[in-house]
mmCIF file of C-alpha atoms in Angstrom:
data_model
loop_
_atom_site.group_PDB
_atom_site.id
_atom_site.type_symbol
_atom_site.label_atom_id
_atom_site.label_comp_id
_atom_site.label_asym_id
_atom_site.label_seq_id
_atom_site.Cartn_x
_atom_site.Cartn_y
_atom_site.Cartn_z
ATOM 1 C CA MET A 1 -23.880 27.729 -20.625
ATOM 2 C CA LEU A 2 -22.012 28.325 -23.869
ATOM 3 C CA CYS A 3 -18.285 27.444 -24.114
ATOM 4 C CA GLY A 4 -16.410 28.739 -27.128
ATOM 5 C CA SER A 5 -12.950 28.275 -28.533
ATOM 6 C CA PRO A 6 -11.292 29.491 -31.730
ATOM 7 C CA TYR A 7 -12.352 26.187 -33.384
ATOM 8 C CA GLY A 8 -15.788 25.330 -32.013
ATOM 9 C CA GLU A 9 -18.599 25.977 -29.560
ATOM 10 C CA ALA A 10 -20.271 23.725 -26.949
ATOM 11 C CA LYS A 11 -23.727 24.404 -25.499
ATOM 12 C CA VAL A 12 -24.066 22.839 -22.044
ATOM 13 C CA VAL A 13 -27.546 21.746 -21.015
ATOM 14 C CA GLY A 14 -27.007 20.333 -17.488
ATOM 15 C CA THR A 15 -24.048 17.984 -17.637
ATOM 16 C CA THR A 16 -20.514 17.033 -16.566
ATOM 17 C CA LEU A 17 -17.994 17.606 -19.351
ATOM 18 C CA ARG A 18 -14.383 18.262 -20.347
ATOM 19 C CA LEU A 19 -13.487 20.672 -23.157
ATOM 20 C CA ILE A 20 -9.947 20.478 -24.590
ATOM 21 C CA VAL A 21 -8.622 23.050 -27.082
ATOM 22 C CA ASP A 22 -5.560 22.112 -29.166
ATOM 23 C CA ARG A 23 -4.199 25.143 -31.037
ATOM 24 C CA ASP A 24 -1.542 23.100 -32.859
ATOM 25 C CA ALA A 25 -4.166 20.757 -34.342
ATOM 26 C CA SER A 26 -6.831 23.508 -34.646
ATOM 27 C CA THR A 27 -9.380 21.336 -32.832
ATOM 28 C CA THR A 28 -11.700 21.341 -29.860
ATOM 29 C CA ARG A 29 -12.411 17.971 -28.187
ATOM 30 C CA LEU A 30 -15.528 17.591 -26.062
ATOM 31 C CA GLU A 31 -15.871 14.672 -23.625
ATOM 32 C CA VAL A 32 -19.271 14.213 -21.935
ATOM 33 C CA GLU A 33 -19.320 12.250 -18.688
ATOM 34 C CA GLU A 34 -22.951 12.921 -17.788
ATOM 35 C CA GLY A 35 -25.803 14.593 -19.677
ATOM 36 C CA LYS A 36 -25.743 15.775 -23.295
ATOM 37 C CA VAL A 37 -23.968 18.634 -25.105
ATOM 38 C CA LEU A 38 -24.507 20.109 -28.565
ATOM 39 C CA LEU A 39 -21.104 20.752 -30.209
ATOM 40 C CA LYS A 40 -20.895 23.170 -33.149
ATOM 41 C CA ASN A 41 -17.863 23.865 -35.346
ATOM 42 C CA LEU A 42 -17.055 27.137 -37.118
ATOM 43 C CA ALA A 43 -18.744 25.919 -40.313
ATOM 44 C CA GLY A 44 -22.018 25.676 -38.360
ATOM 45 C CA LYS A 45 -22.127 21.845 -38.342
ATOM 46 C CA THR A 46 -23.457 20.362 -35.093
ATOM 47 C CA VAL A 47 -23.421 17.019 -33.312
ATOM 48 C CA ASP A 48 -25.202 15.871 -30.140
ATOM 49 C CA VAL A 49 -22.702 14.291 -27.747
ATOM 50 C CA PRO A 50 -24.412 12.073 -25.137
ATOM 51 C CA SER A 51 -23.079 10.678 -21.832
ATOM 52 C CA GLY A 52 -20.007 8.493 -22.211
ATOM 53 C CA HIS A 53 -19.101 9.904 -25.640
ATOM 54 C CA PHE A 54 -16.731 12.443 -27.162
ATOM 55 C CA ALA A 55 -16.565 14.479 -30.372
ATOM 56 C CA VAL A 56 -13.936 16.649 -32.021
ATOM 57 C CA ALA A 57 -14.652 19.923 -33.828
ATOM 58 C CA PRO A 58 -11.807 20.137 -36.335
ATOM 59 C CA ALA A 59 -11.507 22.575 -39.190
ATOM 60 C CA GLY A 60 -13.141 21.251 -42.363
ATOM 61 C CA THR A 61 -14.063 17.669 -41.424
ATOM 62 C CA GLU A 62 -17.258 15.855 -40.444
ATOM 63 C CA MET A 63 -18.089 15.607 -36.750
ATOM 64 C CA ALA A 64 -19.436 12.489 -35.015
ATOM 65 C CA ALA A 65 -19.973 11.389 -31.412
ATOM 66 C CA ARG A 66 -17.928 8.325 -30.451
ATOM 67 C CA PRO A 67 -17.816 6.296 -27.216
ATOM 68 C CA LEU A 68 -15.210 7.336 -24.669
ATOM 69 C CA PRO A 69 -12.540 4.709 -23.958
ATOM 70 C CA ILE A 70 -13.226 2.656 -20.839
ATOM 71 C CA HIS A 71 -10.844 3.588 -18.016
ATOM 72 C CA ASP A 72 -12.420 1.591 -15.216
ATOM 73 C CA ILE A 73 -14.264 -1.698 -15.274
ATOM 74 C CA LEU A 74 -16.597 -2.503 -12.405
ATOM 75 C CA LEU A 75 -17.538 -6.141 -11.922
ATOM 76 C CA LEU A 76 -20.425 -6.671 -9.567
ATOM 77 C CA ALA A 77 -20.158 -9.933 -7.648
ATOM 78 C CA ALA A 78 -23.771 -10.790 -8.506
ATOM 79 C CA LEU A 79 -22.929 -10.655 -12.237
ATOM 80 C CA GLY A 80 -19.597 -12.481 -12.047
ATOM 81 C CA LYS A 81 -18.823 -16.180 -11.968
ATOM 82 C CA LYS A 82 -16.038 -17.796 -10.004
ATOM 83 C CA SER A 83 -14.131 -20.558 -11.759
ATOM 84 C CA GLY A 84 -11.509 -22.048 -9.472
ATOM 85 C CA GLU A 85 -9.471 -19.104 -8.192
ATOM 86 C CA GLU A 86 -10.577 -16.634 -10.929
ATOM 87 C CA TRP A 87 -13.559 -14.322 -11.328
ATOM 88 C CA ARG A 88 -15.027 -13.987 -14.817
#
């Protein structure tokens, strides 16, 4: 699947993703939850965006994949340690 916007293009190769187009900032933001996506800007520059990362295709700047912010933290009991009344 190919997703295009006025500012960039994302080629989906079996994944879960979010594509956000911001006309005011002239950017396309790609967030990849699962899989990998190749993001290309209008200048023809590309970046591979793997699971758990995002990239922005702005006009005239370098693109790079960066880790997505952590929204949820899962602590497995087997990996945690209890100290008094607290889990760490």
